[in-house]
Short mmCIF file of C-alpha atoms and ligand atoms in Angstrom, two decimals:
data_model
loop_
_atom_site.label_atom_id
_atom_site.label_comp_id
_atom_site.label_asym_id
_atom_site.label_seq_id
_atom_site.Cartn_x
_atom_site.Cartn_y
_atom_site.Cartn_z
CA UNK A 1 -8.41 -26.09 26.69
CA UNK A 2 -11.29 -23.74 25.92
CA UNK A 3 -11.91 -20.40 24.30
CA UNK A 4 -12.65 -18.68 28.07
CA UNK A 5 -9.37 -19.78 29.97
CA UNK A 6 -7.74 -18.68 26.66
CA UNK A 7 -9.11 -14.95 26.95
CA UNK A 8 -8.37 -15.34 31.40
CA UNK A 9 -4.76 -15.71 30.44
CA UNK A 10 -4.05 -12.99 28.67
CA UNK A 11 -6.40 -10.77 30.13
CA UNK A 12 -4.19 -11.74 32.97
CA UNK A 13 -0.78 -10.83 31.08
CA UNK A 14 -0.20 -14.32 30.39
CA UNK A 15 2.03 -15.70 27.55
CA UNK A 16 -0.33 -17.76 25.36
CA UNK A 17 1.13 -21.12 24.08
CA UNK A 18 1.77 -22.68 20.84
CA UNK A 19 -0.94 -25.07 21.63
CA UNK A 20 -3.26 -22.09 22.99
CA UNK A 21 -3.11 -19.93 19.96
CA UNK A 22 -3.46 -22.28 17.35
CA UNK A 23 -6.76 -23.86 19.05
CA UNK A 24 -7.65 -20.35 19.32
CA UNK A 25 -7.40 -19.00 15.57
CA UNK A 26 -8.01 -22.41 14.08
CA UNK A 27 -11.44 -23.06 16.29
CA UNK A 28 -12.26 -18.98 15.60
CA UNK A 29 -11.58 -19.24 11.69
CA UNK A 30 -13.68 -22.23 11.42
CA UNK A 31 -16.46 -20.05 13.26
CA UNK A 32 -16.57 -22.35 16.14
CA UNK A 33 -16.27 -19.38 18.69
CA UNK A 34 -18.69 -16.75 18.84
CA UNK A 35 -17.53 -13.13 17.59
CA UNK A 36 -18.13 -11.97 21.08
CA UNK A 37 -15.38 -14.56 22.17
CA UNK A 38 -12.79 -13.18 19.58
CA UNK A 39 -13.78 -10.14 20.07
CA UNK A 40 -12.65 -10.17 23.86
CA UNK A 41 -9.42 -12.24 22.76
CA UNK A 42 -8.58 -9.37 20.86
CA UNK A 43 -9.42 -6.39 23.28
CA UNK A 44 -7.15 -8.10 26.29
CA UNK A 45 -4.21 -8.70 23.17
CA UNK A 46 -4.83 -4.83 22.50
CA UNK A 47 -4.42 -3.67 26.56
CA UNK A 48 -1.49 -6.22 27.01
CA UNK A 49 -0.06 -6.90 23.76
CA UNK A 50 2.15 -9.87 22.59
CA UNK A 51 5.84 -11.42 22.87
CA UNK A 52 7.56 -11.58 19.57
CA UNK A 53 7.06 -15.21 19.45
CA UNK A 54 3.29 -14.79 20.49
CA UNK A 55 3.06 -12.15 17.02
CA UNK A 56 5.14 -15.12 14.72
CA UNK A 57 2.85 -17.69 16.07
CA UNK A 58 -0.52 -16.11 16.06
CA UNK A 59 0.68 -15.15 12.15
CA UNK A 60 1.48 -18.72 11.68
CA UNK A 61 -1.92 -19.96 12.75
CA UNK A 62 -3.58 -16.95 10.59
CA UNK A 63 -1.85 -18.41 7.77
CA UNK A 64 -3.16 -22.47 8.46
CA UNK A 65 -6.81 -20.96 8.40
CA UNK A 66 -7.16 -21.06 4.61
CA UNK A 67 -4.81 -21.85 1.75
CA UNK A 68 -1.40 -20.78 0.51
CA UNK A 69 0.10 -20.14 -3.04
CA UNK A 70 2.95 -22.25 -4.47
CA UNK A 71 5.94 -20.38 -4.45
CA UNK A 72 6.78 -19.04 -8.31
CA UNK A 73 10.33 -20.11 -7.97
CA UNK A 74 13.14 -20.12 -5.53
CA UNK A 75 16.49 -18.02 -7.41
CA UNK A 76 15.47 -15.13 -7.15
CA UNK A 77 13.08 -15.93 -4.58
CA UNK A 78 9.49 -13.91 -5.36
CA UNK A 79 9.38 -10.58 -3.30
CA UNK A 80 6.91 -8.26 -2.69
CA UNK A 81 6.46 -5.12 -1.09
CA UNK A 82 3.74 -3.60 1.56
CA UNK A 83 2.87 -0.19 2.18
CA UNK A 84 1.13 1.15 4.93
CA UNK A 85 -0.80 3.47 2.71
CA UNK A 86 -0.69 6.91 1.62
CA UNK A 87 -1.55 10.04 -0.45
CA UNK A 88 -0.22 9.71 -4.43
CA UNK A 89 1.43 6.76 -3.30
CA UNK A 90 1.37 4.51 -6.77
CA UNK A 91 5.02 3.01 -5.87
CA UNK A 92 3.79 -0.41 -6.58
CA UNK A 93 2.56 0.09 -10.02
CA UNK A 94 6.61 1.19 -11.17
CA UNK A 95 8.36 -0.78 -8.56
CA UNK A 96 6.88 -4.11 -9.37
CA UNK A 97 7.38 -4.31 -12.93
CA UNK A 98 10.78 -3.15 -12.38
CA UNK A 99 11.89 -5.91 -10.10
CA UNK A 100 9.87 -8.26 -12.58
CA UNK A 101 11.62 -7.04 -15.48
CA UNK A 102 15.00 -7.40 -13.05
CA UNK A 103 14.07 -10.88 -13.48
CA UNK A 104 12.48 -11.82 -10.00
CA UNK A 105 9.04 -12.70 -9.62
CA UNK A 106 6.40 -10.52 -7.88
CA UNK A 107 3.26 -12.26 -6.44
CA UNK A 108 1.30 -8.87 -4.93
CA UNK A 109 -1.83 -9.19 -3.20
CA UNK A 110 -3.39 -5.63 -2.55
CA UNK A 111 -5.96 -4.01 -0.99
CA UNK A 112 -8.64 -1.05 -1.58
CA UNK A 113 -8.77 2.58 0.05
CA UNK A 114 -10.65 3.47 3.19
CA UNK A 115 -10.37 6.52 4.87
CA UNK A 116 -7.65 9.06 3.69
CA UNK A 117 -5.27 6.37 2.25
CA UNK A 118 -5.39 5.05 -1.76
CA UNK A 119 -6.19 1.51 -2.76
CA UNK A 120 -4.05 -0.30 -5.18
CA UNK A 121 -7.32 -2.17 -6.53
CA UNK A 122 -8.88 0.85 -7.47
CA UNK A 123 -6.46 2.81 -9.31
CA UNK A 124 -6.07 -0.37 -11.23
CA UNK A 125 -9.77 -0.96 -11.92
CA UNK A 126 -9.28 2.53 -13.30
CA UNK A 127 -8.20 0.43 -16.52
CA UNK A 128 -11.26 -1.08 -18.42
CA UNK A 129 -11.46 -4.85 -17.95
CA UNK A 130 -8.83 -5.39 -15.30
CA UNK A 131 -9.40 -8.47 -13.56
CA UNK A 132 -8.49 -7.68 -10.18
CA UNK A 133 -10.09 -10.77 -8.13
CA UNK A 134 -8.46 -13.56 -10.27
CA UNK A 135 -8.44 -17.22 -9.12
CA UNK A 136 -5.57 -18.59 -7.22
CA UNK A 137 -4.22 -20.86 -10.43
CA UNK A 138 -4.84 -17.61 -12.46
CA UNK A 139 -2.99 -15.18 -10.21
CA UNK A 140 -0.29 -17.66 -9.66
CA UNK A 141 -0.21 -18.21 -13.80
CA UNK A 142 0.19 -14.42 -14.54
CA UNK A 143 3.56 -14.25 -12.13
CA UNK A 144 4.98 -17.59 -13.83
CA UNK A 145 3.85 -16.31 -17.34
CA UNK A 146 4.54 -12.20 -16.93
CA UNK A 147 6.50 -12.06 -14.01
CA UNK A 148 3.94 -10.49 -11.68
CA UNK A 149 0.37 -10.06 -10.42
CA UNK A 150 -1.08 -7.41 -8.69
CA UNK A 151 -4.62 -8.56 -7.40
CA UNK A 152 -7.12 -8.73 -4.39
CA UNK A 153 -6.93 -11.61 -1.81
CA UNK A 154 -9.25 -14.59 -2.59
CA UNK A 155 -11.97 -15.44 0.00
CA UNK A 156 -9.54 -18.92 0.94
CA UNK A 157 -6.57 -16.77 1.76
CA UNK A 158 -5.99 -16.05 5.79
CA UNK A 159 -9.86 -15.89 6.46
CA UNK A 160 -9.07 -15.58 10.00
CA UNK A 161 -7.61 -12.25 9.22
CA UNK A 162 -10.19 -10.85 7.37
CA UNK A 163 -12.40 -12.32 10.51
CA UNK A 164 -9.65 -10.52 13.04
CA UNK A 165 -10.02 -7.37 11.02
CA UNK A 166 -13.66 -6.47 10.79
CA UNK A 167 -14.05 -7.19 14.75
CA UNK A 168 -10.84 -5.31 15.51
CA UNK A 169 -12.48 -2.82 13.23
CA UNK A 170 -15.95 -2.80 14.97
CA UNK A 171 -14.37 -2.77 18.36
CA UNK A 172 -12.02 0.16 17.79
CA UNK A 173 -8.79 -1.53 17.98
CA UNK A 174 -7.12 -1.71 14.89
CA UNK A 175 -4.13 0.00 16.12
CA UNK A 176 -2.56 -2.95 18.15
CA UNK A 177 1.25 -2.65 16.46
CA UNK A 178 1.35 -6.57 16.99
CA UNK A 179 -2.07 -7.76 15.47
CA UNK A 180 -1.02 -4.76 12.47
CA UNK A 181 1.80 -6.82 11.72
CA UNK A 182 -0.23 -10.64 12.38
CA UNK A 183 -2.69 -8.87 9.83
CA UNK A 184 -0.09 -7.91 7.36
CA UNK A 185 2.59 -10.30 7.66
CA UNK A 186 -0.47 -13.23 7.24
CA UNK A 187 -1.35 -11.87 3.91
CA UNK A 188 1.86 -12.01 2.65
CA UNK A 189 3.54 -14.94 3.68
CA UNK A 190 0.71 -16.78 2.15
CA UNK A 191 0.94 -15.27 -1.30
CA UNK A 192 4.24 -17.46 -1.56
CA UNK A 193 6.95 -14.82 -0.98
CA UNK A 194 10.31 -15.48 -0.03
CA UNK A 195 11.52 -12.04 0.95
CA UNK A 196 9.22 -8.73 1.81
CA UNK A 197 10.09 -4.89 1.90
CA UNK A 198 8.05 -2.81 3.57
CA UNK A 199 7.44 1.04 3.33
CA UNK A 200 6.47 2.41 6.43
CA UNK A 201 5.16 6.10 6.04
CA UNK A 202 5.07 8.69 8.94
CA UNK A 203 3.75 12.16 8.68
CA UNK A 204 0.60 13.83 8.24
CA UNK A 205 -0.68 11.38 5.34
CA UNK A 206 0.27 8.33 6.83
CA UNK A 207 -1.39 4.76 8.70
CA UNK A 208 0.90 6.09 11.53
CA UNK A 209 1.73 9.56 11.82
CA UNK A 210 4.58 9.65 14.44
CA UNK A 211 7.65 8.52 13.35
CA UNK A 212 8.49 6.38 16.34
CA UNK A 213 5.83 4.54 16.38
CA UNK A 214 5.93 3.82 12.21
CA UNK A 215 9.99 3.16 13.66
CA UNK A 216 8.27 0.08 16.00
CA UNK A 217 5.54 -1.05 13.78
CA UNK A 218 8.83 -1.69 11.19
CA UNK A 219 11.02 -3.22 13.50
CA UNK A 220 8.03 -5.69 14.16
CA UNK A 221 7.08 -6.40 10.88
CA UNK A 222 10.92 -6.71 10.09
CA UNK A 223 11.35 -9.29 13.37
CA UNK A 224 8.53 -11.32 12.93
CA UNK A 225 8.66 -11.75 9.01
CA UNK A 226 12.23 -13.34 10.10
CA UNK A 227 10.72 -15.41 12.58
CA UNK A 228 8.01 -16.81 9.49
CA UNK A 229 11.38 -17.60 7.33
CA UNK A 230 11.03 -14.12 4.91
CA UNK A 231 14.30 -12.18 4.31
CA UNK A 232 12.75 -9.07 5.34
CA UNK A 233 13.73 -5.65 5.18
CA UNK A 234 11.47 -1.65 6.24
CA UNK A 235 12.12 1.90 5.03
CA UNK A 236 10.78 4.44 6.84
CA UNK A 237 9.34 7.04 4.67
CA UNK A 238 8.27 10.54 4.61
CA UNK A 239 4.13 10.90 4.12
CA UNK A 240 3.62 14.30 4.68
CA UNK A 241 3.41 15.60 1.08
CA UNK A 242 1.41 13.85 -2.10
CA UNK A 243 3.55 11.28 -3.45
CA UNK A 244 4.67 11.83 -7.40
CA UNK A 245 2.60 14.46 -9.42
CA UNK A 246 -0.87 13.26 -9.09
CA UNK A 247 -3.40 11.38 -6.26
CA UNK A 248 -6.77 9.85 -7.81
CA UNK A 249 -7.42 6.90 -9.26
CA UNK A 250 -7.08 7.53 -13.01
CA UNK A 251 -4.76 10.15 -13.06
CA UNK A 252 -2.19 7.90 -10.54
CA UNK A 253 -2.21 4.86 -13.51
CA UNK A 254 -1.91 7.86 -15.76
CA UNK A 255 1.06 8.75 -14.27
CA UNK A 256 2.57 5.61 -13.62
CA UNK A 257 2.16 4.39 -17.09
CA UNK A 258 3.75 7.82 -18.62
CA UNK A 259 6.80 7.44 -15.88
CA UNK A 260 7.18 3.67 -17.26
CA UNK A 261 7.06 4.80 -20.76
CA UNK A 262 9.47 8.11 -20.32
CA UNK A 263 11.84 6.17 -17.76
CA UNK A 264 13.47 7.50 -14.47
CA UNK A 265 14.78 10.64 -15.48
CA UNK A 266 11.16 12.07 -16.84
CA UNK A 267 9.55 10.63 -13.42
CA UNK A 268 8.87 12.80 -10.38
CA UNK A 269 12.01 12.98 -8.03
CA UNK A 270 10.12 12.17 -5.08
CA UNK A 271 8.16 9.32 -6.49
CA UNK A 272 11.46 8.47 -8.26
CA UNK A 273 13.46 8.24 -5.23
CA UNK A 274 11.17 5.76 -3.32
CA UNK A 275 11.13 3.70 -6.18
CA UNK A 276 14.37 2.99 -6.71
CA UNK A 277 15.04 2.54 -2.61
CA UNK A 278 11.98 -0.26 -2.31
CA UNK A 279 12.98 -1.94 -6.11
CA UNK A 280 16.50 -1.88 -4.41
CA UNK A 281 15.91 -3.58 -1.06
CA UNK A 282 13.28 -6.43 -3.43
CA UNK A 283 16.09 -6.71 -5.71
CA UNK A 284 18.75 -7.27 -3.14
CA UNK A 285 16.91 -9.56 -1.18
CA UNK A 286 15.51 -11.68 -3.70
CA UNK A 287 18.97 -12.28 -4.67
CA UNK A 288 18.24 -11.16 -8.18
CA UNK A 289 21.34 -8.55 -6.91
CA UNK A 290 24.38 -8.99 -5.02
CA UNK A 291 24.32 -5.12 -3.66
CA UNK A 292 22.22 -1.77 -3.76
CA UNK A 293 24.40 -0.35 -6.27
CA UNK A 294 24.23 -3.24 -8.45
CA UNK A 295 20.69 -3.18 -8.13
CA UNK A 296 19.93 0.47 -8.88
CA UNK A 297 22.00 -0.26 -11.93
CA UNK A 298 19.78 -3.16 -13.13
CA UNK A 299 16.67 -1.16 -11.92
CA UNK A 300 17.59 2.27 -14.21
CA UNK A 301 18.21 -0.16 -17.11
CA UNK A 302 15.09 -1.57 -17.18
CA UNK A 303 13.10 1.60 -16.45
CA UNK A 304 15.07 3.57 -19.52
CA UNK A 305 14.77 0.51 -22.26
CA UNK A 306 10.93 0.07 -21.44
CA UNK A 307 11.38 -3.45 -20.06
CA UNK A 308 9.72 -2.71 -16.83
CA UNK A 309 6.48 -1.20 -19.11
CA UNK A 310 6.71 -4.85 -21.10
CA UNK A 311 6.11 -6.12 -17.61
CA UNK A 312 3.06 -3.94 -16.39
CA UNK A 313 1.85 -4.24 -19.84
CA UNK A 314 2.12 -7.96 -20.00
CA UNK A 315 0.35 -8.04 -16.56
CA UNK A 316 -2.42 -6.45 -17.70
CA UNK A 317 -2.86 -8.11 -20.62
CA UNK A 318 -3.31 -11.03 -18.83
CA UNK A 319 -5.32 -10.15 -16.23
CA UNK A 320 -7.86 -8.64 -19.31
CA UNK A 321 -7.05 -4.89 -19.18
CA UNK A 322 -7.85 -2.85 -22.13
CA UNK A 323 -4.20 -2.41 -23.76
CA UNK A 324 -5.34 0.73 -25.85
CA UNK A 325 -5.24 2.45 -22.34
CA UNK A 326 -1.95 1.50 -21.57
CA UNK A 327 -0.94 2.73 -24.77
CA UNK A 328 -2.50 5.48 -24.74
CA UNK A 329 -3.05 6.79 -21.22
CA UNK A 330 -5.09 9.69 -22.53
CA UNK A 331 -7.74 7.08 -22.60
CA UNK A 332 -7.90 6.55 -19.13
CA UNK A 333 -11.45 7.91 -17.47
CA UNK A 334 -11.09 11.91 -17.32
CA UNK A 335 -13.51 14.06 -16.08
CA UNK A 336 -14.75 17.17 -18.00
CA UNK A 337 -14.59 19.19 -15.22
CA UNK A 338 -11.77 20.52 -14.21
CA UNK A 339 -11.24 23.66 -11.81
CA UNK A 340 -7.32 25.13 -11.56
CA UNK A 341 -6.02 26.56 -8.12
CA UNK A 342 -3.50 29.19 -7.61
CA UNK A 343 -0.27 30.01 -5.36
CA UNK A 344 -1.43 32.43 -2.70
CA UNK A 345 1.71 34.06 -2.32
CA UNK A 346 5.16 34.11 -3.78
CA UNK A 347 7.47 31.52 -2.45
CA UNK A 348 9.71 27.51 -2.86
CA UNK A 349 6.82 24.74 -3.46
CA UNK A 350 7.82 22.32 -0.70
CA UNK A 351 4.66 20.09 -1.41
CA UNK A 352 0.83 19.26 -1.54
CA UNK A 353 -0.16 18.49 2.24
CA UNK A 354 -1.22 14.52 1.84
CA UNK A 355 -3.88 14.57 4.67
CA UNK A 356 -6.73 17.48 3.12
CA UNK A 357 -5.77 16.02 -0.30
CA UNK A 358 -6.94 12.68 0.90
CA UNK A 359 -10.01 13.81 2.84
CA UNK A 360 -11.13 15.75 -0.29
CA UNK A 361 -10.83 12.77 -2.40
CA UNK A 362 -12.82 10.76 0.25
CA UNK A 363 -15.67 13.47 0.36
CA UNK A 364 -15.75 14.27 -3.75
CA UNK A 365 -16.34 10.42 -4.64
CA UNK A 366 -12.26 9.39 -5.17
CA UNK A 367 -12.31 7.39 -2.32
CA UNK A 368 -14.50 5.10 0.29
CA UNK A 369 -15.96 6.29 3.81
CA UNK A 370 -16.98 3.36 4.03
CA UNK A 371 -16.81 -0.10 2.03
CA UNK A 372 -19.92 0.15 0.30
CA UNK A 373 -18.85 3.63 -1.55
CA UNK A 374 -18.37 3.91 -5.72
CA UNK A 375 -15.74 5.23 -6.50
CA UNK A 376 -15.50 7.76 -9.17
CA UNK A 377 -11.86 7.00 -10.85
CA UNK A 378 -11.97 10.11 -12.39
CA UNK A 379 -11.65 12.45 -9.43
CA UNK A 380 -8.62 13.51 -8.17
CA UNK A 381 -5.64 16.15 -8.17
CA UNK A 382 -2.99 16.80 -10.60
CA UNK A 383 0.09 19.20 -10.15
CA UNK A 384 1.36 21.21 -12.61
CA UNK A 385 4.71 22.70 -11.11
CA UNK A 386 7.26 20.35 -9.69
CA UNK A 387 8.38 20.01 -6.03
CA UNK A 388 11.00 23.04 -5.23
CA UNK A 389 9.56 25.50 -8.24
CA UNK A 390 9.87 29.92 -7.07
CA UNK A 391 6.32 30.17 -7.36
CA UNK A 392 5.02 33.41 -8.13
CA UNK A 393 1.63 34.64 -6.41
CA UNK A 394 -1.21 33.22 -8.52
CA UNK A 395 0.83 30.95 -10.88
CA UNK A 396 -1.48 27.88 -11.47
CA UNK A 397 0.12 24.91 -9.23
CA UNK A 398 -2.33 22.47 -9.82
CA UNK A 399 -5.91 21.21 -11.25
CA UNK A 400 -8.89 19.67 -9.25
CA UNK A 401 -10.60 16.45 -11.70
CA UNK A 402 -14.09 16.29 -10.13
CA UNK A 403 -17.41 14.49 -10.29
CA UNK A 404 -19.67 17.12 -11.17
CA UNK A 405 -19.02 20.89 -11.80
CA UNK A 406 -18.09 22.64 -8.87
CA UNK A 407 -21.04 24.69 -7.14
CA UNK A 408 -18.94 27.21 -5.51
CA UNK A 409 -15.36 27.47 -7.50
CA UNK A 410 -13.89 30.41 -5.95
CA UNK A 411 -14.62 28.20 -2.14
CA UNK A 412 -12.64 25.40 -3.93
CA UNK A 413 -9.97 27.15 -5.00
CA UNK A 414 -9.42 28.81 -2.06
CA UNK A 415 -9.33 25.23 -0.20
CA UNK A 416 -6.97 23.68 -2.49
CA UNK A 417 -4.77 26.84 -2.14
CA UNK A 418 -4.52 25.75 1.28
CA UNK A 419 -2.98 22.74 0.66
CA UNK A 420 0.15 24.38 -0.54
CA UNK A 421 3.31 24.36 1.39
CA UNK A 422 5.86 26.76 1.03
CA UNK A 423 9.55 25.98 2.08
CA UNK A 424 12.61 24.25 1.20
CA UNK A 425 11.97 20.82 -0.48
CA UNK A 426 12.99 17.75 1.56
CA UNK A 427 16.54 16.42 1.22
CA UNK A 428 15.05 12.81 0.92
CA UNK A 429 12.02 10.83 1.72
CA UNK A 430 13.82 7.76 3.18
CA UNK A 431 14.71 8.31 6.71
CA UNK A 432 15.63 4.88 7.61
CA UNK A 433 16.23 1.37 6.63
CA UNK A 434 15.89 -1.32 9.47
CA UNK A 435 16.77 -4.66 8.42
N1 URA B 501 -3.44 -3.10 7.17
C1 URA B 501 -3.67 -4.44 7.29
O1 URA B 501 -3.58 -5.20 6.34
N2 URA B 501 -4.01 -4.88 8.52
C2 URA B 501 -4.09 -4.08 9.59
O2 URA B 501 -4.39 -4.57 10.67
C3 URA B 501 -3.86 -2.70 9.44
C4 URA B 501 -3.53 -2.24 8.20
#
C-alpha cells in the first residue's frame, strides 16, 4: 500500500478501504507524506466525494492522530453543541451553562472568527484573564469541577485535521460537505462527548447560504456522528438577520451575561428562541430529560433562578477571568466612540442584514481577514429597538462601537442605514430538526 495508489483510487471513483484510509491519515498526520500528496488526496475526495462509511472512517482515523479526553461522566452523558457560524450568534455562551446548570456536563472546544462569521474564543477573551488555551487535565477539571469548559483545541487534539484544513484551505476546497463534517465531527468526538447538536445556519450570514445544501451538510453530520457512536441531533436555522441585540466581541459577552442575569423573558426573542431549541435537543439527548417539554421546563428554571449564570460564572472563574466583569458587564472593553444610525423610512424592523454587519466588523478591526489580525473587542454593533418595532423615519435603531472616530460619519451612517430590513418579523428561526 502506498500514498500514490491511494490518491489513483479515488481519483478513479474508487471506495477507499478501512485499511487504505487509516494508512493514509495516520502516515499523513505523522508527516510521513508530503503536503503535495495530501493535498491531491484531498482535491480527488473534493471532485468525487465519499460513501457514508468512507466520511465515519476517515473521522475515525482523524481522531487516532492525536489524543482524546476522558469522558466527564456517562448519566447524563456530556453534550455539546456546534455551530456553523454566524452574525450575533453568542448561543453557546447561554446555552451551555444552561444545560450545565440542567445538570449535564458540557466539554466545548471552540474556534476563532475568519471571514464574516464570529469566534467563540474571541468574544470570550473579551473578558480580562480568560484562559482560553487551557491544558487537557485543566479543561477536563473545569467540566468535572463547574460543569463546563469552553476553550480552544490543544495542539495534540486531531492534528490531522488541523493538517487537512490549512491544505484544504490553501487549495480552495474547503467546501467538500463530507471532509466539513470529517473536520467537525473529529473535533468533537475527541473532546469526550456522548451526544452532539448541531445548528446549521442558512441565509445570507451563514457557512452555507442555501438551505438545501445547510439541509445535506446536517443530515451528514447527523449520519456520521451515529456511525462514531454520538446520539446526534441538527436544527436548521435561519442566518439571515444578526442574532440577539448585539454582534462584536465585547458587546456579545455583554449581552450574554445581562440575558443570564435578567433570565429568558428579558432576553432577545430571537436569540431566546434558539436557545431554548439547541439547550432542548442537549438536554434531551444527554438524557438529563426524558422529553422537549420537560426540558424547556428545566431549561426556563435555571435561566430565571440564575443557576445557569452560577455556571458561566463558575467557568470563568476557573479558567482565570476577571469576575468584576461578569458582575458588572459595564466593565467589559467599550469604545469611546460611538456613532448612532437612523431608520430611513417609516416601516416593521424585520432585522439587521448578518452579511454587511459581518464584513464591517471584519474591515473596522472586530474580526480577522486573515489569522494573523488583532482584534479590537471593542468594535461592534448594538441595536436599540427590538425585532418587529413601527419604526418611524429617523428613529435611532442602533449604535456603531468603533476603533477610532469615524472620518466620514454621515458615509457611515448612511451604510449602516442600509443594513436595515423592513418587513414582517420571522415566525421562527428553526426551520427544521433532522435527527
Ligand atoms: N468548520 C470546521 O471546523 N471545519 C471545516 O472544514 C469547515 C468549517
Amino acid at each position: 500500500m502506498n500514498a500514490k495508489e491511494i490518491i489513483a483510487k479515488k481519483r478513479d471513483g474508487g471506495e477507499l478501504s478501512v485499511d487504505e484510509i487509516e494508512f493514509f491519515v495516520l502516515e499523513a498526520a505523522a508527516g510521513r507524506i508530503p503536503d503535495y500528496q495530501v493535498s491531491a488526496w484531498l482535491m480527488s475526495i473534493y471532485f468525487q466525494g465519499l460513501s457514508r462509511e468512507e466520511a465515519a472512517c476517515i473521522t475515525r482515523a482523524m481522531i487516532r492522530s492525536g489524543d482524546t479526553l476522558p469522558r466527564a461522566g456517562e448519566h447524563p452523558l456530556p453534550v455539546d453543541k456546534h455551530s456553523t457560524g454566524g452574525v450575533g450568534d453568542k448561543v453557546s455562551f447561554l446555552v451551555a451553562p444552561l444545560v450545565a446548570a440542567a445538570g449535564a456536563p458540557v466539554p466545548m472546544i471552540s474556534g476563532r472568527s475568519l471571514g464574516h462569521t464570529g469566534g467563540t474564543l474571541d468574544k470570550l477573551e473579551a473578558i480580562a484573564g480568560y484562559e482560553t488555551a487551557p491544558s487537557p487535565d485543566d479543561f477536563v477539571r473545569c467540566v468535572r469541577e463547574r460543569g463546563l469548559c469552553i476553550a480552544g483545541q490543544s495542539d495534540r487534539l486531531v492534528p490531522a485535521d488541523r493538517l487537512f484544513y490549512s491544505l484544504r484551505d490553501a487549495a480552495s476546497i474547503v467546501e467538500s460537505i463530507p471532509l466539513i463534517t470529517s473536520s467537525i465531527l473529529s473535533k468533537k468526538v475527541a473532546e469526550g462527548i456522548g451526544a452532539l447538536v448541531l445548528d446549521v445556519k442558512f441565509g445570507k450570514g451563514a457557512f452555507m447560504s442555501e438551505k438545501d445544501r445547510a439541509r445535506e451538510l446536517a443530515g451528514w453530520l447527523v449520519d456520521t456522528g451515529r456511525r462514531l457512536g454520538l446520539k446526534a441531533r441538527a436544527y436548521l436555522t435561519d442566518m439571515n438577520y444578526v442574532l440577539g441585540r448585539t454582534a462584536g466581541n465585547a458587546l456579545e459577552i455583554r449581552e450574554s451575561i445581562e440575558s443570564l442575569r435578567q433570565g429568558p423573558d428579558a432576553t432577545a426573542a430571537d436569540l431566546r428562541e434558539v436557545t431554548l431549541a439547541l439547550g432542548e435537543g442537549m438536554l434531551v439527548l444527554s438524557g438529563g430529560a426524558g422529553d422537549e417539554a420537560e426540558a424547556r421546563g428545566i431549561l426556563e428554571a435555571v435561566w430565571s433562578d440564575g443557576r445557569a449564570w452560577e455556571s458561566f460564572r463558575g467557568m470563568v472563574e476557573q479558567q482565570g477571568g476577571d469576575l468584576a466583569m461578569v458582575d458588572d458587564p459595564g466593565l467589559l472593553p467599550t469604545s469611546p466612540y460611538t456613532v448612532d444610525f437612523h431608520a430611513p423610512r417609516a416601516g416593521r424592523f424585520k432585522g439587521l442584514h448578518a452579511r454587511p454587519v459581518g464584513d464591517w466588523l471584519t474591515r473596522s478591526g472586530g474580526g480577522r481577514l486573515v489569522q494573523a489580525d488583532v482584534i479590537d473587542h471593542r468594535v461592534g454593533v448594538e441595536l436599540r429597538v427590538e425585532l418587529g418595532t413601527s419604526l418611524e423615519a429617523g428613529e435611532v435603531v442602533g449604535r456603531l462601537h468603533l476603533r477610532e472616530p469615524a472620518e466620514d460619519e454621515a458615509e457611515l451612517q448612511a451604510s449602516a442605514a442600509s443594513w436595515i430590513e423592513f418587513g414582517e418579523p420571522r415566525d421562527t428561526l428553526v426551520h427544521e430538526v433532522i435527527g
